[in-house]
């Protein structure tokens, strides 16, 4: 049996996935969580093979939780199931340790196939993500400006773009305000932007935030 955890802040999504997974003979849902923080606790206390996780959740998002889960449970496969199209997040998250990325508009059976692939210790690369990989390989200069950011820089960038203060970000990511400011300076340089409103405009234009 493949033991699966489900992380989504919408109870209706969790129950729909749970119902669908229960109809598969080889899948068993062993736990649920509604936020990134709960997801970290879930992998710490529950043995599982694959965690199916949403990105956009209140408090600690899936992006914030990904690194922590990787550190605490390196053997757990992480399938990101997000409302955002692949081109906005997939490459960054796979680089940061996600085992696969699917858009919520995919066929339910594709989620099951992805879980089965990931449970074998492999990455699940959907056709949409394969296309993005191919495009990146064809580009001499690596991708969009936000794709040059490190995992931490990307987290800080998204929070700044949403209007969070350095103090808020420091608290959420367990960093000092000084460290957050350093990340901000570095990511501004990499992206060639000069203010927080530039960051917000960039994030909205690239559909990285709503």
Coordinates of N, CA, C and O in Angstrom, one line a residue, residues 29-141:
X29 N -4.9 6.9 2.6 CA -4.7 8.2 3.1 C -4.4 8.0 4.6 O -5.2 7.5 5.4
X30 N -3.2 8.5 5.1 CA -2.8 8.3 6.5 C -2.9 9.5 7.3 O -2.8 9.5 8.5
X31 N -3.1 10.7 6.6 CA -3.2 11.9 7.4 C -3.6 13.1 6.5 O -3.4 13.1 5.3
X32 N -4.1 14.2 7.2 CA -4.4 15.4 6.4 C -3.9 16.6 7.2 O -3.7 16.5 8.4
X33 N -3.6 17.7 6.5 CA -3.2 19.0 7.1 C -3.8 20.1 6.3 O -4.1 20.0 5.1
X34 N -4.0 21.3 7.0 CA -4.6 22.4 6.3 C -3.7 23.6 6.1 O -4.1 24.6 5.6
X35 N -2.4 23.4 6.5 CA -1.4 24.5 6.3 C 0.0 23.9 6.2 O 0.2 22.7 6.5
X36 N 0.9 24.8 5.8 CA 2.3 24.3 5.8 C 2.8 23.8 7.1 O 3.5 22.8 7.2
X37 N 2.5 24.6 8.2 CA 3.0 24.2 9.5 C 2.4 22.9 9.9 O 3.1 22.0 10.5
X38 N 1.1 22.6 9.7 CA 0.5 21.3 10.0 C 1.2 20.2 9.2 O 1.3 19.1 9.6
X39 N 1.5 20.6 7.9 CA 2.2 19.6 7.0 C 3.5 19.1 7.6 O 3.8 17.9 7.6
X40 N 4.3 20.0 8.2 CA 5.6 19.7 8.8 C 5.3 18.8 10.0 O 6.0 17.8 10.2
X41 N 4.3 19.1 10.8 CA 4.0 18.2 12.0 C 3.5 16.9 11.5 O 3.9 15.8 12.1
X42 N 2.8 16.8 10.4 CA 2.2 15.6 9.9 C 3.4 14.6 9.5 O 3.3 13.4 9.8
X43 N 4.3 15.2 8.7 CA 5.4 14.2 8.3 C 6.3 13.8 9.4 O 6.9 12.8 9.4
X44 N 6.3 14.7 10.5 CA 7.1 14.3 11.7 C 6.5 13.2 12.5 O 7.2 12.4 13.0
X45 N 5.2 13.1 12.5 CA 4.5 12.2 13.3 C 3.9 11.0 12.6 O 3.5 10.0 13.2
X46 N 3.8 11.1 11.3 CA 3.1 10.0 10.5 C 4.0 9.5 9.4 O 4.5 10.2 8.7
X47 N 4.1 8.1 9.4 CA 4.9 7.5 8.3 C 4.1 7.5 7.0 O 2.9 7.1 7.0
X48 N 4.7 8.1 6.0 CA 4.0 8.1 4.7 C 5.0 8.0 3.5 O 6.2 8.2 3.7
X49 N 4.5 7.7 2.4 CA 5.3 7.6 1.2 C 5.3 8.9 0.3 O 6.3 9.3 -0.2
X50 N 4.1 9.4 0.2 CA 3.9 10.6 -0.7 C 3.0 11.6 0.0 O 2.0 11.3 0.5
X51 N 3.4 12.9 -0.1 CA 2.6 14.0 0.5 C 2.1 14.8 -0.7 O 2.9 15.3 -1.6
X52 N 0.8 14.9 -0.8 CA 0.2 15.7 -1.9 C -0.2 17.1 -1.3 O -1.0 17.2 -0.3
X53 N 0.5 18.2 -1.8 CA 0.4 19.5 -1.1 C 0.1 20.6 -2.0 O 0.6 20.8 -3.1
X54 N -0.9 21.4 -1.5 CA -1.2 22.7 -2.2 C -0.1 23.7 -1.9 O 0.7 23.6 -1.0
X55 N -0.1 24.8 -2.7 CA 0.9 25.8 -2.5 C 0.3 27.0 -1.7 O 1.0 27.5 -0.7
X56 N -0.8 27.5 -2.1 CA -1.4 28.7 -1.5 C -2.2 28.4 -0.3 O -3.4 28.0 -0.4
X57 N -1.7 28.6 0.9 CA -2.4 28.3 2.1 C -2.1 29.4 3.1 O -1.1 30.0 3.1
X58 N -3.1 29.7 4.0 CA -2.8 30.8 5.0 C -1.7 30.5 5.9 O -1.4 29.3 6.1
X59 N -1.1 31.5 6.5 CA 0.1 31.2 7.4 C 1.2 30.7 6.6 O 1.8 31.4 5.8
X60 N 1.7 29.5 6.9 CA 2.8 29.0 6.2 C 2.4 28.3 4.9 O 1.6 27.3 5.0
X61 N 2.8 28.8 3.8 CA 2.4 28.2 2.5 C 3.2 26.9 2.2 O 4.1 26.5 2.9
X62 N 2.8 26.2 1.1 CA 3.5 25.0 0.7 C 4.9 25.3 0.3 O 5.8 24.5 0.5
X63 N 5.1 26.5 -0.2 CA 6.5 26.9 -0.6 C 7.4 27.0 0.6 O 8.5 26.5 0.6
X64 N 6.8 27.6 1.7 CA 7.6 27.8 2.9 C 7.9 26.4 3.5 O 8.9 26.2 4.1
X65 N 6.9 25.5 3.4 CA 7.0 24.2 4.1 C 7.9 23.2 3.4 O 8.5 22.3 4.0
X66 N 8.1 23.4 2.1 CA 8.8 22.4 1.2 C 10.2 22.1 1.8 O 10.5 20.9 2.0
X67 N 11.0 23.2 2.0 CA 12.3 23.0 2.5 C 12.4 22.3 3.8 O 13.2 21.4 4.0
X68 N 11.5 22.7 4.7 CA 11.5 22.1 6.1 C 11.1 20.6 6.0 O 11.7 19.7 6.7
X69 N 10.1 20.2 5.1 CA 9.7 18.9 5.0 C 10.8 18.0 4.4 O 11.1 16.9 4.9
X70 N 11.5 18.6 3.4 CA 12.7 17.9 2.8 C 13.7 17.6 3.8 O 14.3 16.5 3.9
X71 N 14.0 18.6 4.8 CA 15.0 18.4 5.8 C 14.6 17.4 6.8 O 15.4 16.5 7.2
X72 N 13.3 17.4 7.2 CA 12.8 16.5 8.2 C 12.5 15.1 7.7 O 12.6 14.1 8.5
X73 N 12.0 15.0 6.5 CA 11.6 13.7 5.9 C 12.1 13.6 4.5 O 11.3 13.6 3.6
X74 N 13.5 13.4 4.4 CA 14.0 13.4 3.0 C 13.5 12.3 2.1 O 13.6 12.4 0.9
X75 N 12.9 11.2 2.7 CA 12.5 10.1 1.9 C 11.0 10.2 1.4 O 10.6 9.4 0.6
X76 N 10.3 11.2 2.0 CA 8.9 11.3 1.6 C 8.8 12.1 0.2 O 9.5 13.1 0.0
X77 N 8.1 11.5 -0.7 CA 7.9 12.2 -2.0 C 6.9 13.3 -1.9 O 5.9 13.2 -1.1
X78 N 7.1 14.4 -2.5 CA 6.2 15.6 -2.4 C 5.7 15.9 -3.8 O 6.4 16.3 -4.7
X79 N 4.3 15.7 -3.9 CA 3.7 16.1 -5.1 C 2.9 17.4 -4.9 O 2.0 17.5 -4.0
X80 N 3.3 18.5 -5.6 CA 2.6 19.8 -5.5 C 1.4 19.7 -6.4 O 1.5 19.5 -7.6
X81 N 0.2 20.0 -5.8 CA -1.0 20.1 -6.5 C -1.5 21.5 -6.4 O -2.0 21.8 -5.3
X82 N -1.4 22.3 -7.4 CA -1.6 23.8 -7.2 C -2.6 24.3 -8.2 O -2.8 23.8 -9.3
X83 N -3.2 25.4 -7.8 CA -4.1 26.1 -8.7 C -3.4 27.0 -9.7 O -3.9 27.5 -10.7
X84 N -2.1 27.2 -9.5 CA -1.2 28.0 -10.4 C -0.7 27.1 -11.6 O -0.3 26.0 -11.4
X85 N -0.7 27.7 -12.8 CA -0.2 27.0 -13.9 C 1.2 26.6 -13.7 O 2.0 27.3 -13.0
X86 N 1.7 25.5 -14.4 CA 3.0 25.0 -14.3 C 4.1 26.0 -14.5 O 5.1 26.1 -13.8
X87 N 3.9 26.9 -15.5 CA 5.0 27.8 -15.9 C 5.4 28.8 -14.7 O 6.5 29.3 -14.7
X88 N 4.5 29.0 -13.8 CA 4.8 29.9 -12.7 C 5.6 29.4 -11.6 O 6.4 30.1 -11.0
X89 N 5.5 28.1 -11.3 CA 6.1 27.6 -10.1 C 6.9 26.3 -10.3 O 7.8 26.0 -9.5
X90 N 6.5 25.5 -11.3 CA 6.9 24.1 -11.4 C 8.5 24.0 -11.3 O 9.0 23.2 -10.5
X91 N 9.2 24.7 -12.2 CA 10.6 24.5 -12.2 C 11.3 24.9 -10.9 O 12.2 24.2 -10.4
X92 N 10.9 26.0 -10.3 CA 11.5 26.4 -9.1 C 11.3 25.4 -8.0 O 12.2 25.1 -7.2
X93 N 10.1 24.8 -7.9 CA 9.8 23.9 -6.8 C 10.4 22.5 -7.0 O 10.9 21.9 -6.1
X94 N 10.5 22.1 -8.3 CA 11.2 20.8 -8.5 C 12.7 21.0 -8.2 O 13.3 20.1 -7.6
X95 N 13.2 22.2 -8.5 CA 14.6 22.5 -8.1 C 14.8 22.4 -6.6 O 15.8 22.0 -6.1
X96 N 13.8 22.9 -5.9 CA 13.8 22.9 -4.4 C 13.5 21.6 -3.8 O 13.4 21.6 -2.5
X97 N 13.2 20.6 -4.6 CA 13.1 19.3 -3.9 C 11.7 18.7 -4.1 O 11.4 17.6 -3.5
X98 N 10.7 19.3 -4.8 CA 9.4 18.7 -5.0 C 9.6 17.5 -6.0 O 10.5 17.6 -6.9
X99 N 8.9 16.5 -5.8 CA 9.0 15.3 -6.7 C 8.2 15.4 -7.9 O 8.3 14.6 -8.9
X100 N 7.2 16.3 -7.9 CA 6.3 16.5 -9.1 C 5.4 17.7 -8.9 O 5.3 18.2 -7.7
X101 N 4.8 18.2 -10.0 CA 4.0 19.4 -9.9 C 2.8 19.2 -10.8 O 3.0 18.9 -12.0
X102 N 1.6 19.3 -10.3 CA 0.4 19.2 -11.2 C -0.5 20.4 -10.9 O -0.6 20.8 -9.8
X103 N -1.1 20.8 -12.0 CA -2.1 21.9 -11.9 C -3.5 21.2 -11.4 O -3.8 20.1 -11.9
X104 N -4.2 21.9 -10.6 CA -5.5 21.3 -10.1 C -6.5 21.0 -11.2 O -7.5 20.4 -11.0
X105 N -6.3 21.6 -12.4 CA -7.2 21.3 -13.5 C -6.9 20.0 -14.2 O -7.6 19.6 -15.1
X106 N -5.9 19.2 -13.7 CA -5.6 18.0 -14.4 C -6.6 16.9 -14.1 O -7.5 17.1 -13.2
X107 N -6.6 15.8 -14.8 CA -7.5 14.7 -14.6 C -7.2 14.0 -13.3 O -6.0 13.8 -13.0
X108 N -8.2 13.6 -12.5 CA -7.9 13.0 -11.2 C -7.0 11.8 -11.3 O -6.1 11.6 -10.5
X109 N -7.1 11.0 -12.4 CA -6.3 9.8 -12.6 C -4.8 10.2 -12.7 O -3.9 9.4 -12.4
X110 N -4.6 11.4 -13.2 CA -3.2 11.8 -13.4 C -2.5 12.0 -12.0 O -1.3 11.7 -11.8
X111 N -3.3 12.4 -11.0 CA -2.8 12.6 -9.7 C -2.4 11.2 -9.1 O -1.3 11.0 -8.6
X112 N -3.2 10.2 -9.4 CA -2.9 8.9 -8.9 C -1.7 8.3 -9.6 O -0.8 7.7 -8.9
X113 N -1.6 8.5 -10.9 CA -0.4 8.0 -11.6 C 0.9 8.7 -11.1 O 1.9 8.1 -11.0
X114 N 0.8 10.0 -10.8 CA 1.9 10.7 -10.3 C 2.3 10.2 -8.9 O 3.5 10.0 -8.6
X115 N 1.3 9.9 -8.0 CA 1.6 9.3 -6.7 C 2.3 8.0 -6.9 O 3.3 7.7 -6.2
X116 N 1.8 7.1 -7.8 CA 2.5 5.8 -8.0 C 3.9 6.0 -8.5 O 4.8 5.2 -8.0
X117 N 4.2 6.9 -9.4 CA 5.5 7.1 -9.9 C 6.4 7.6 -8.8 O 7.5 7.1 -8.6
X118 N 5.9 8.6 -8.0 CA 6.8 9.2 -6.9 C 7.0 8.1 -5.8 O 8.1 8.1 -5.2
X119 N 6.0 7.3 -5.5 CA 6.2 6.2 -4.5 C 7.4 5.3 -4.9 O 8.0 4.6 -4.0
X120 N 7.7 5.2 -6.1 CA 8.8 4.3 -6.6 C 10.2 5.1 -6.4 O 11.2 4.5 -6.8
X121 N 10.1 6.3 -5.9 CA 11.3 7.0 -5.7 C 11.7 7.9 -6.9 O 12.9 8.4 -7.0
X122 N 10.8 8.0 -7.8 CA 11.1 8.7 -9.1 C 10.4 10.1 -9.0 O 9.5 10.3 -8.3
X123 N 10.9 11.0 -9.9 CA 10.2 12.2 -10.1 C 9.1 12.0 -11.1 O 9.2 11.2 -12.0
X124 N 8.0 12.8 -10.9 CA 6.9 12.7 -11.9 C 6.9 14.0 -12.7 O 6.7 15.1 -12.2
X125 N 7.3 13.9 -14.0 CA 7.4 15.0 -14.9 C 6.2 15.0 -15.8 O 6.1 14.1 -16.7
X126 N 5.2 15.8 -15.6 CA 4.0 15.9 -16.5 C 4.4 16.4 -17.9 O 5.5 17.1 -18.0
X127 N 3.6 16.2 -18.9 CA 4.0 16.8 -20.2 C 4.2 18.3 -20.2 O 5.1 18.8 -20.8
X128 N 3.4 19.0 -19.4 CA 3.5 20.5 -19.3 C 4.9 20.9 -18.7 O 5.5 21.8 -19.2
X129 N 5.3 20.1 -17.7 CA 6.6 20.4 -17.1 C 7.8 20.0 -18.0 O 8.8 20.7 -18.1
X130 N 7.6 18.9 -18.7 CA 8.6 18.4 -19.7 C 8.8 19.5 -20.7 O 9.9 19.8 -21.1
X131 N 7.7 20.1 -21.1 CA 7.8 21.2 -22.1 C 8.6 22.4 -21.6 O 9.4 22.9 -22.3
X132 N 8.4 22.7 -20.3 CA 9.1 23.8 -19.7 C 10.6 23.5 -19.6 O 11.4 24.3 -19.8
X133 N 10.9 22.2 -19.2 CA 12.3 21.8 -19.1 C 13.0 21.9 -20.5 O 14.1 22.5 -20.6
X134 N 12.3 21.5 -21.5 CA 12.8 21.6 -22.9 C 13.1 23.1 -23.3 O 14.1 23.4 -23.8
X135 N 12.1 23.9 -22.9 CA 12.3 25.4 -23.2 C 13.5 25.9 -22.5 O 14.3 26.7 -23.1
X136 N 13.7 25.5 -21.2 CA 14.8 26.0 -20.5 C 16.2 25.6 -21.1 O 17.1 26.3 -21.1
X137 N 16.2 24.3 -21.5 CA 17.4 23.8 -22.1 C 17.7 24.5 -23.4 O 18.9 24.7 -23.8
X138 N 16.7 24.9 -24.2 CA 16.9 25.6 -25.4 C 17.3 27.1 -25.2 O 18.0 27.6 -26.1
X139 N 17.0 27.6 -24.1 CA 17.4 29.0 -23.8 C 18.8 29.1 -23.3 O 19.2 28.4 -22.4
X140 N 19.6 29.9 -24.0 CA 21.0 30.0 -23.5 C 21.1 30.7 -22.2 O 21.7 30.2 -21.3
X141 N 20.4 31.8 -22.0 CA 20.3 32.5 -20.8 C 19.2 31.9 -19.9 O 18.1 31.9 -20.3

